[in-house]
PDB file of C-alpha atoms in Angstrom:
ATOM      1  CA  MET A   1     -52.522 -53.787-251.838  1.00 58.00           C
ATOM      2  CA  ASP A   2     -49.257 -53.119-249.982  1.00 71.00           C
ATOM      3  CA  PHE A   3     -47.633 -56.017-248.095  1.00 88.00           C
ATOM      4  CA  ASP A   4     -45.518 -53.743-245.910  1.00 90.00           C
ATOM      5  CA  GLY A   5     -46.469 -54.456-242.317  1.00 90.00           C
ATOM      6  CA  LYS A   6     -48.642 -57.444-243.285  1.00 96.00           C
ATOM      7  CA  LYS A   7     -48.178 -60.892-241.805  1.00 97.00           C
ATOM      8  CA  VAL A   8     -48.698 -63.907-244.079  1.00 98.00           C
ATOM      9  CA  VAL A   9     -48.987 -67.490-242.823  1.00 98.00           C
ATOM     10  CA  VAL A  10     -48.264 -70.265-245.342  1.00 98.00           C
ATOM     11  CA  ILE A  11     -49.067 -73.812-244.233  1.00 98.00           C
ATOM     12  CA  GLY A  12     -47.082 -75.938-246.649  1.00 97.00           C
ATOM     13  CA  GLY A  13     -44.684 -73.037-247.102  1.00 96.00           C
ATOM     14  CA  THR A  14     -41.481 -75.051-246.801  1.00 96.00           C
ATOM     15  CA  SER A  15     -41.625 -76.479-250.321  1.00 94.00           C
ATOM     16  CA  GLY A  16     -43.275 -76.298-253.727  1.00 94.00           C
ATOM     17  CA  ILE A  17     -45.960 -73.734-254.454  1.00 96.00           C
ATOM     18  CA  GLY A  18     -46.224 -72.700-250.811  1.00 97.00           C
ATOM     19  CA  HIS A  19     -42.519 -71.904-250.660  1.00 96.00           C
ATOM     20  CA  ALA A  20     -42.871 -69.774-253.800  1.00 96.00           C
ATOM     21  CA  VAL A  21     -45.819 -67.913-252.262  1.00 97.00           C
ATOM     22  CA  ALA A  22     -43.794 -67.243-249.104  1.00 97.00           C
ATOM     23  CA  ARG A  23     -40.771 -65.989-251.040  1.00 96.00           C
ATOM     24  CA  ARG A  24     -42.828 -63.669-253.227  1.00 95.00           C
ATOM     25  CA  ALA A  25     -44.770 -62.221-250.305  1.00 96.00           C
ATOM     26  CA  GLN A  26     -41.571 -61.661-248.331  1.00 95.00           C
ATOM     27  CA  ALA A  27     -39.950 -59.920-251.299  1.00 94.00           C
ATOM     28  CA  GLN A  28     -42.897 -57.516-251.290  1.00 93.00           C
ATOM     29  CA  GLY A  29     -42.485 -56.614-247.631  1.00 94.00           C
ATOM     30  CA  ALA A  30     -44.557 -59.184-245.751  1.00 96.00           C
ATOM     31  CA  GLN A  31     -43.611 -60.826-242.483  1.00 97.00           C
ATOM     32  CA  ILE A  32     -43.738 -64.576-243.145  1.00 97.00           C
ATOM     33  CA  VAL A  33     -44.666 -67.561-241.006  1.00 98.00           C
ATOM     34  CA  VAL A  34     -44.348 -71.004-242.621  1.00 98.00           C
ATOM     35  CA  ALA A  35     -45.455 -74.367-241.280  1.00 98.00           C
ATOM     36  CA  SER A  36     -44.952 -77.974-242.325  1.00 96.00           C
ATOM     37  CA  SER A  37     -45.520 -81.387-240.809  1.00 95.00           C
ATOM     38  CA  SER A  38     -41.869 -82.226-241.489  1.00 93.00           C
ATOM     39  CA  PRO A  39     -39.291 -80.939-238.963  1.00 95.00           C
ATOM     40  CA  GLU A  40     -36.594 -81.552-241.576  1.00 95.00           C
ATOM     41  CA  ARG A  41     -38.349 -79.277-244.086  1.00 93.00           C
ATOM     42  CA  VAL A  42     -38.854 -76.673-241.372  1.00 96.00           C
ATOM     43  CA  ALA A  43     -35.108 -76.668-240.662  1.00 95.00           C
ATOM     44  CA  LYS A  44     -34.320 -76.395-244.381  1.00 93.00           C
ATOM     45  CA  ALA A  45     -36.802 -73.539-244.744  1.00 93.00           C
ATOM     46  CA  ARG A  46     -35.078 -71.602-241.961  1.00 94.00           C
ATOM     47  CA  GLN A  47     -31.809 -71.991-243.835  1.00 93.00           C
ATOM     48  CA  ALA A  48     -33.345 -71.082-247.195  1.00 92.00           C
ATOM     49  CA  PHE A  49     -34.805 -67.901-245.739  1.00 93.00           C
ATOM     50  CA  SER A  50     -31.637 -67.163-243.716  1.00 90.00           C
ATOM     51  CA  ASN A  51     -33.722 -67.336-240.529  1.00 90.00           C
ATOM     52  CA  SER A  52     -35.759 -64.324-241.656  1.00 93.00           C
ATOM     53  CA  VAL A  53     -39.067 -66.187-241.297  1.00 95.00           C
ATOM     54  CA  GLU A  54     -40.829 -67.961-238.460  1.00 96.00           C
ATOM     55  CA  ALA A  55     -40.940 -71.678-239.230  1.00 97.00           C
ATOM     56  CA  HIS A  56     -42.921 -74.246-237.255  1.00 97.00           C
ATOM     57  CA  ALA A  57     -43.561 -77.983-237.398  1.00 97.00           C
ATOM     58  CA  VAL A  58     -47.329 -78.573-237.288  1.00 98.00           C
ATOM     59  CA  ASP A  59     -49.228 -81.788-237.976  1.00 97.00           C
ATOM     60  CA  VAL A  60     -52.481 -80.517-239.484  1.00 97.00           C
ATOM     61  CA  LYS A  61     -54.101 -83.887-238.809  1.00 97.00           C
ATOM     62  CA  ASP A  62     -53.850 -83.062-235.076  1.00 98.00           C
ATOM     63  CA  GLU A  63     -56.345 -80.295-234.298  1.00 98.00           C
ATOM     64  CA  ALA A  64     -54.725 -79.570-230.928  1.00 98.00           C
ATOM     65  CA  GLN A  65     -51.421 -78.799-232.683  1.00 98.00           C
ATOM     66  CA  VAL A  66     -53.199 -76.567-235.184  1.00 98.00           C
ATOM     67  CA  ALA A  67     -54.981 -74.664-232.413  1.00 98.00           C
ATOM     68  CA  ALA A  68     -51.750 -74.201-230.451  1.00 98.00           C
ATOM     69  CA  PHE A  69     -49.908 -72.996-233.554  1.00 98.00           C
ATOM     70  CA  PHE A  70     -52.397 -70.238-234.336  1.00 98.00           C
ATOM     71  CA  ALA A  71     -52.732 -69.223-230.690  1.00 97.00           C
ATOM     72  CA  GLY A  72     -48.964 -68.832-230.539  1.00 97.00           C
ATOM     73  CA  ILE A  73     -48.343 -66.703-233.618  1.00 97.00           C
ATOM     74  CA  GLY A  74     -50.723 -63.868-232.724  1.00 96.00           C
ATOM     75  CA  GLY A  75     -52.616 -61.675-235.149  1.00 98.00           C
ATOM     76  CA  PHE A  76     -51.976 -61.867-238.871  1.00 98.00           C
ATOM     77  CA  ASP A  77     -53.450 -60.832-242.218  1.00 97.00           C
ATOM     78  CA  HIS A  78     -53.402 -63.660-244.775  1.00 98.00           C
ATOM     79  CA  LEU A  79     -53.522 -67.451-244.648  1.00 98.00           C
ATOM     80  CA  VAL A  80     -52.366 -69.585-247.575  1.00 98.00           C
ATOM     81  CA  TYR A  81     -52.841 -73.350-247.340  1.00 98.00           C
ATOM     82  CA  THR A  82     -50.875 -75.503-249.786  1.00 97.00           C
ATOM     83  CA  ALA A  83     -50.153 -78.537-247.586  1.00 96.00           C
ATOM     84  CA  GLY A  84     -50.794 -81.852-249.275  1.00 88.00           C
ATOM     85  CA  ASP A  85     -50.302 -85.541-248.590  1.00 75.00           C
ATOM     86  CA  TRP A  86     -49.039 -86.616-252.010  1.00 55.00           C
ATOM     87  CA  GLY A  87     -48.939 -90.286-251.134  1.00 49.00           C
ATOM     88  CA  GLY A  88     -52.626 -90.378-250.287  1.00 50.00           C
ATOM     89  CA  ALA A  89     -54.075 -87.864-252.717  1.00 43.00           C
ATOM     90  CA  MET A  90     -52.228 -89.123-255.762  1.00 44.00           C
ATOM     91  CA  GLY A  91     -53.008 -92.767-255.100  1.00 49.00           C
ATOM     92  CA  GLY A  92     -55.899 -94.506-256.793  1.00 60.00           C
ATOM     93  CA  ALA A  93     -57.698 -97.805-256.803  1.00 69.00           C
ATOM     94  CA  ALA A  94     -60.367 -99.481-258.832  1.00 80.00           C
ATOM     95  CA  LEU A  95     -63.711 -99.316-257.091  1.00 85.00           C
ATOM     96  CA  ASP A  96     -63.875-103.078-256.543  1.00 86.00           C
ATOM     97  CA  THR A  97     -60.584-103.029-254.621  1.00 86.00           C
ATOM     98  CA  LEU A  98     -61.063 -99.689-252.859  1.00 87.00           C
ATOM     99  CA  ASP A  99     -60.369 -99.916-249.139  1.00 87.00           C
ATOM    100  CA  LEU A 100     -63.119 -97.754-247.671  1.00 87.00           C
ATOM    101  CA  ALA A 101     -61.460 -97.740-244.260  1.00 82.00           C
ATOM    102  CA  ARG A 102     -58.411 -96.044-245.797  1.00 85.00           C
ATOM    103  CA  ALA A 103     -60.136 -93.947-248.445  1.00 87.00           C
ATOM    104  CA  GLY A 104     -60.966 -91.193-245.986  1.00 88.00           C
ATOM    105  CA  GLY A 105     -57.261 -90.626-245.501  1.00 90.00           C
ATOM    106  CA  VAL A 106     -57.184 -88.822-248.838  1.00 91.00           C
ATOM    107  CA  PHE A 107     -59.162 -86.042-247.138  1.00 95.00           C
ATOM    108  CA  ALA A 108     -57.000 -85.905-244.000  1.00 94.00           C
ATOM    109  CA  VAL A 109     -54.468 -83.226-244.946  1.00 96.00           C
ATOM    110  CA  ARG A 110     -55.927 -81.418-247.933  1.00 95.00           C
ATOM    111  CA  PHE A 111     -59.533 -81.122-246.726  1.00 97.00           C
ATOM    112  CA  TRP A 112     -59.807 -81.722-242.973  1.00 97.00           C
ATOM    113  CA  GLY A 113     -56.396 -80.186-242.332  1.00 98.00           C
ATOM    114  CA  ALA A 114     -57.401 -77.099-244.297  1.00 98.00           C
ATOM    115  CA  LEU A 115     -60.679 -76.846-242.396  1.00 98.00           C
ATOM    116  CA  ALA A 116     -58.903 -77.182-239.044  1.00 98.00           C
ATOM    117  CA  ALA A 117     -56.510 -74.422-240.078  1.00 98.00           C
ATOM    118  CA  VAL A 118     -59.340 -72.085-241.076  1.00 98.00           C
ATOM    119  CA  LYS A 119     -61.288 -72.897-237.902  1.00 98.00           C
ATOM    120  CA  HIS A 120     -58.443 -71.756-235.668  1.00 98.00           C
ATOM    121  CA  ALA A 121     -56.899 -69.122-237.947  1.00 98.00           C
ATOM    122  CA  HIS A 122     -59.853 -66.865-238.602  1.00 98.00           C
ATOM    123  CA  LYS A 123     -60.091 -65.758-234.961  1.00 96.00           C
ATOM    124  CA  GLN A 124     -56.542 -64.389-235.224  1.00 97.00           C
ATOM    125  CA  MET A 125     -57.010 -62.601-238.550  1.00 98.00           C
ATOM    126  CA  ARG A 126     -57.140 -58.842-238.993  1.00 97.00           C
ATOM    127  CA  ALA A 127     -59.725 -56.884-240.945  1.00 96.00           C
ATOM    128  CA  GLY A 128     -59.139 -56.988-244.688  1.00 95.00           C
ATOM    129  CA  GLY A 129     -57.541 -60.415-244.483  1.00 96.00           C
ATOM    130  CA  SER A 130     -57.846 -63.400-246.800  1.00 97.00           C
ATOM    131  CA  ILE A 131     -57.698 -67.182-246.810  1.00 98.00           C
ATOM    132  CA  THR A 132     -56.587 -69.095-249.903  1.00 98.00           C
ATOM    133  CA  LEU A 133     -56.871 -72.884-250.076  1.00 98.00           C
ATOM    134  CA  THR A 134     -55.566 -75.257-252.753  1.00 97.00           C
ATOM    135  CA  ASP A 135     -57.262 -78.054-254.666  1.00 96.00           C
ATOM    136  CA  GLY A 136     -56.330 -79.598-258.015  1.00 94.00           C
ATOM    137  CA  MET A 137     -57.479 -80.204-261.563  1.00 94.00           C
ATOM    138  CA  VAL A 138     -58.432 -83.776-260.733  1.00 93.00           C
ATOM    139  CA  ALA A 139     -61.664 -82.146-259.504  1.00 95.00           C
ATOM    140  CA  HIS A 140     -62.453 -81.281-263.141  1.00 95.00           C
ATOM    141  CA  ARG A 141     -60.499 -83.890-265.084  1.00 93.00           C
ATOM    142  CA  PRO A 142     -61.108 -87.203-263.273  1.00 92.00           C
ATOM    143  CA  ARG A 143     -58.871 -90.121-264.094  1.00 86.00           C
ATOM    144  CA  LYS A 144     -59.514 -93.824-263.703  1.00 87.00           C
ATOM    145  CA  GLY A 145     -59.021 -95.136-260.193  1.00 86.00           C
ATOM    146  CA  ALA A 146     -59.026 -91.699-258.560  1.00 88.00           C
ATOM    147  CA  ALA A 147     -62.692 -91.127-257.752  1.00 91.00           C
ATOM    148  CA  VAL A 148     -61.924 -90.371-254.100  1.00 92.00           C
ATOM    149  CA  SER A 149     -59.244 -87.811-255.015  1.00 92.00           C
ATOM    150  CA  THR A 150     -61.709 -86.211-257.435  1.00 94.00           C
ATOM    151  CA  ALA A 151     -64.298 -85.944-254.662  1.00 95.00           C
ATOM    152  CA  MET A 152     -61.762 -84.487-252.226  1.00 95.00           C
ATOM    153  CA  ALA A 153     -60.581 -81.793-254.635  1.00 95.00           C
ATOM    154  CA  GLY A 154     -64.145 -80.855-255.548  1.00 97.00           C
ATOM    155  CA  ALA A 155     -65.094 -80.697-251.876  1.00 97.00           C
ATOM    156  CA  ILE A 156     -62.448 -78.042-251.283  1.00 98.00           C
ATOM    157  CA  GLU A 157     -64.031 -75.821-253.934  1.00 98.00           C
ATOM    158  CA  HIS A 158     -67.452 -76.116-252.325  1.00 98.00           C
ATOM    159  CA  LEU A 159     -65.919 -75.554-248.890  1.00 98.00           C
ATOM    160  CA  VAL A 160     -64.467 -72.271-250.140  1.00 98.00           C
ATOM    161  CA  ARG A 161     -67.881 -71.062-251.252  1.00 98.00           C
ATOM    162  CA  GLY A 162     -69.438 -71.866-247.903  1.00 98.00           C
ATOM    163  CA  LEU A 163     -66.598 -70.332-245.901  1.00 98.00           C
ATOM    164  CA  ALA A 164     -66.708 -67.152-247.981  1.00 98.00           C
ATOM    165  CA  VAL A 165     -70.261 -66.664-246.707  1.00 98.00           C
ATOM    166  CA  ASP A 166     -69.599 -67.804-243.132  1.00 98.00           C
ATOM    167  CA  LEU A 167     -66.459 -65.723-242.608  1.00 98.00           C
ATOM    168  CA  ALA A 168     -67.340 -62.548-244.515  1.00 98.00           C
ATOM    169  CA  PRO A 169     -65.905 -59.955-244.697  1.00 97.00           C
ATOM    170  CA  LEU A 170     -62.762 -62.115-244.619  1.00 98.00           C
ATOM    171  CA  ARG A 171     -62.195 -63.275-248.193  1.00 98.00           C
ATOM    172  CA  VAL A 172     -61.910 -67.007-248.909  1.00 98.00           C
ATOM    173  CA  ASN A 173     -60.746 -68.346-252.277  1.00 98.00           C
ATOM    174  CA  ALA A 174     -58.960 -71.338-253.777  1.00 98.00           C
ATOM    175  CA  VAL A 175     -56.311 -71.961-256.400  1.00 98.00           C
ATOM    176  CA  CYS A 176     -56.624 -75.009-258.649  1.00 97.00           C
ATOM    177  CA  PRO A 177     -53.228 -75.889-260.154  1.00 96.00           C
ATOM    178  CA  GLY A 178     -52.621 -78.196-263.078  1.00 93.00           C
ATOM    179  CA  TYR A 179     -49.204 -79.740-263.744  1.00 91.00           C
ATOM    180  CA  ILE A 180     -46.730 -77.627-261.748  1.00 93.00           C
ATOM    181  CA  ALA A 181     -43.054 -78.623-261.734  1.00 91.00           C
ATOM    182  CA  THR A 182     -42.507 -78.513-257.991  1.00 90.00           C
ATOM    183  CA  ASP A 183     -39.700 -80.311-256.193  1.00 83.00           C
ATOM    184  CA  ILE A 184     -41.990 -83.298-255.753  1.00 80.00           C
ATOM    185  CA  TRP A 185     -41.351 -84.046-259.433  1.00 74.00           C
ATOM    186  CA  ALA A 186     -37.768 -84.992-258.609  1.00 73.00           C
ATOM    187  CA  THR A 187     -39.070 -87.888-256.503  1.00 79.00           C
ATOM    188  CA  LEU A 188     -41.196 -89.341-259.322  1.00 78.00           C
ATOM    189  CA  PRO A 189     -39.852 -92.055-261.645  1.00 86.00           C
ATOM    190  CA  GLU A 190     -38.445 -90.623-264.867  1.00 87.00           C
ATOM    191  CA  ASP A 191     -41.005 -92.405-267.030  1.00 87.00           C
ATOM    192  CA  VAL A 192     -43.834 -90.866-264.992  1.00 82.00           C
ATOM    193  CA  ARG A 193     -42.334 -87.384-265.355  1.00 82.00           C
ATOM    194  CA  LYS A 194     -41.915 -87.799-269.109  1.00 86.00           C
ATOM    195  CA  ALA A 195     -45.457 -89.083-269.510  1.00 86.00           C
ATOM    196  CA  SER A 196     -46.817 -86.095-267.580  1.00 82.00           C
ATOM    197  CA  LEU A 197     -44.855 -83.651-269.727  1.00 86.00           C
ATOM    198  CA  ARG A 198     -46.085 -85.331-272.925  1.00 90.00           C
ATOM    199  CA  VAL A 199     -49.648 -84.715-271.756  1.00 90.00           C
ATOM    200  CA  THR A 200     -48.958 -80.991-271.369  1.00 93.00           C
ATOM    201  CA  GLU A 201     -47.797 -80.711-274.995  1.00 94.00           C
ATOM    202  CA  ARG A 202     -51.411 -80.531-276.173  1.00 95.00           C
ATOM    203  CA  TYR A 203     -52.371 -77.723-273.781  1.00 96.00           C
ATOM    204  CA  PRO A 204     -52.771 -74.145-275.074  1.00 97.00           C
ATOM    205  CA  VAL A 205     -49.684 -73.349-272.968  1.00 97.00           C
ATOM    206  CA  PRO A 206     -47.748 -76.488-273.933  1.00 96.00           C
ATOM    207  CA  ARG A 207     -45.584 -77.130-270.877  1.00 94.00           C
ATOM    208  CA  ALA A 208     -45.697 -77.686-267.139  1.00 93.00           C
ATOM    209  CA  GLY A 209     -46.072 -74.605-264.977  1.00 95.00           C
ATOM    210  CA  GLU A 210     -43.493 -73.265-262.555  1.00 95.00           C
ATOM    211  CA  PRO A 211     -44.119 -72.789-258.807  1.00 96.00           C
ATOM    212  CA  ASP A 212     -43.649 -69.017-259.161  1.00 96.00           C
ATOM    213  CA  GLU A 213     -46.366 -68.928-261.816  1.00 96.00           C
ATOM    214  CA  ALA A 214     -48.773 -70.764-259.538  1.00 96.00           C
ATOM    215  CA  ALA A 215     -47.825 -68.482-256.644  1.00 96.00           C
ATOM    216  CA  GLU A 216     -49.013 -65.486-258.670  1.00 94.00           C
ATOM    217  CA  ALA A 217     -52.564 -66.828-258.446  1.00 95.00           C
ATOM    218  CA  TYR A 218     -52.946 -66.682-254.677  1.00 94.00           C
ATOM    219  CA  LEU A 219     -55.484 -63.932-254.202  1.00 78.00           C
ATOM    220  CA  MET A 220     -54.147 -61.955-251.254  1.00 89.00           C
ATOM    221  CA  ARG A 221     -54.264 -58.781-253.338  1.00 87.00           C
ATOM    222  CA  GLY A 222     -57.715 -59.401-254.831  1.00 90.00           C
ATOM    223  CA  GLY A 223     -59.646 -57.240-252.418  1.00 92.00           C
ATOM    224  CA  TYR A 224     -62.981 -57.659-254.219  1.00 95.00           C
ATOM    225  CA  THR A 225     -62.697 -61.402-254.879  1.00 96.00           C
ATOM    226  CA  THR A 226     -64.174 -64.062-252.611  1.00 97.00           C
ATOM    227  CA  GLY A 227     -65.709 -67.517-252.935  1.00 97.00           C
ATOM    228  CA  GLN A 228     -63.850 -68.091-256.208  1.00 97.00           C
ATOM    229  CA  VAL A 229     -61.515 -70.700-257.689  1.00 97.00           C
ATOM    230  CA  LEU A 230     -58.659 -69.553-259.918  1.00 97.00           C
ATOM    231  CA  TYR A 231     -57.332 -72.156-262.354  1.00 96.00           C
ATOM    232  CA  VAL A 232     -53.609 -72.235-263.085  1.00 97.00           C
ATOM    233  CA  ASP A 233     -53.539 -75.108-265.559  1.00 96.00           C
ATOM    234  CA  GLY A 234     -52.025 -73.929-268.853  1.00 96.00           C
ATOM    235  CA  GLY A 235     -55.424 -74.435-270.433  1.00 96.00           C
ATOM    236  CA  MET A 236     -55.739 -78.058-269.315  1.00 95.00           C
ATOM    237  CA  GLY A 237     -59.463 -77.629-268.716  1.00 93.00           C
ATOM    238  CA  LEU A 238     -60.011 -76.506-272.303  1.00 94.00           C
ATOM    239  CA  VAL A 239     -58.765 -79.625-274.095  1.00 91.00           C
TER     240      VAL A 239
END
């Protein structure tokens, strides 16, 4: 599949895996639109791309903003959704102390935000297009205190299967990353980073992955692949 003349929208494309996806697609000839909830990250993305991409601030928790964003960018070919609320999704609580009123917030960006994006994006998408969402290995390797995050990540995978049927012939897939050394790692305490890296030492690929490696998995080129989840985990699910 040739990216020349194609338009790729990456929500979450100002940092981490999404930024790597945007850079790789642009290098292969695509016109890029990135979006983030953070105006500061949007400004930095414009600088990083030397103003060669469209960059917009969009709060995916606000459906009206999402609708206006897609109405404004016109037709396009591929949607990649990597946006994530790390504070909510990475948090955990024992069941006895779980605040049910706040627990739904874990779904706000990664699940409901993704669904809002797909709802308003697909009407703008050209024939042969694709949608790729993002979940995480917590769906398959639950940890104590993170039952809600496990449910959210698993829900994305089931959402992809349903959307692949609803939106056919548009293709809908998901990528499930393991430990990826994105820029978010720099904000974690050193002991947490070291503990995470020690865990990866027992994987078949004994290290954390790089954003560019995860970006390779996004299935814009996989013209005969839909309703699938591609794991980029260094073999985490095998051990």
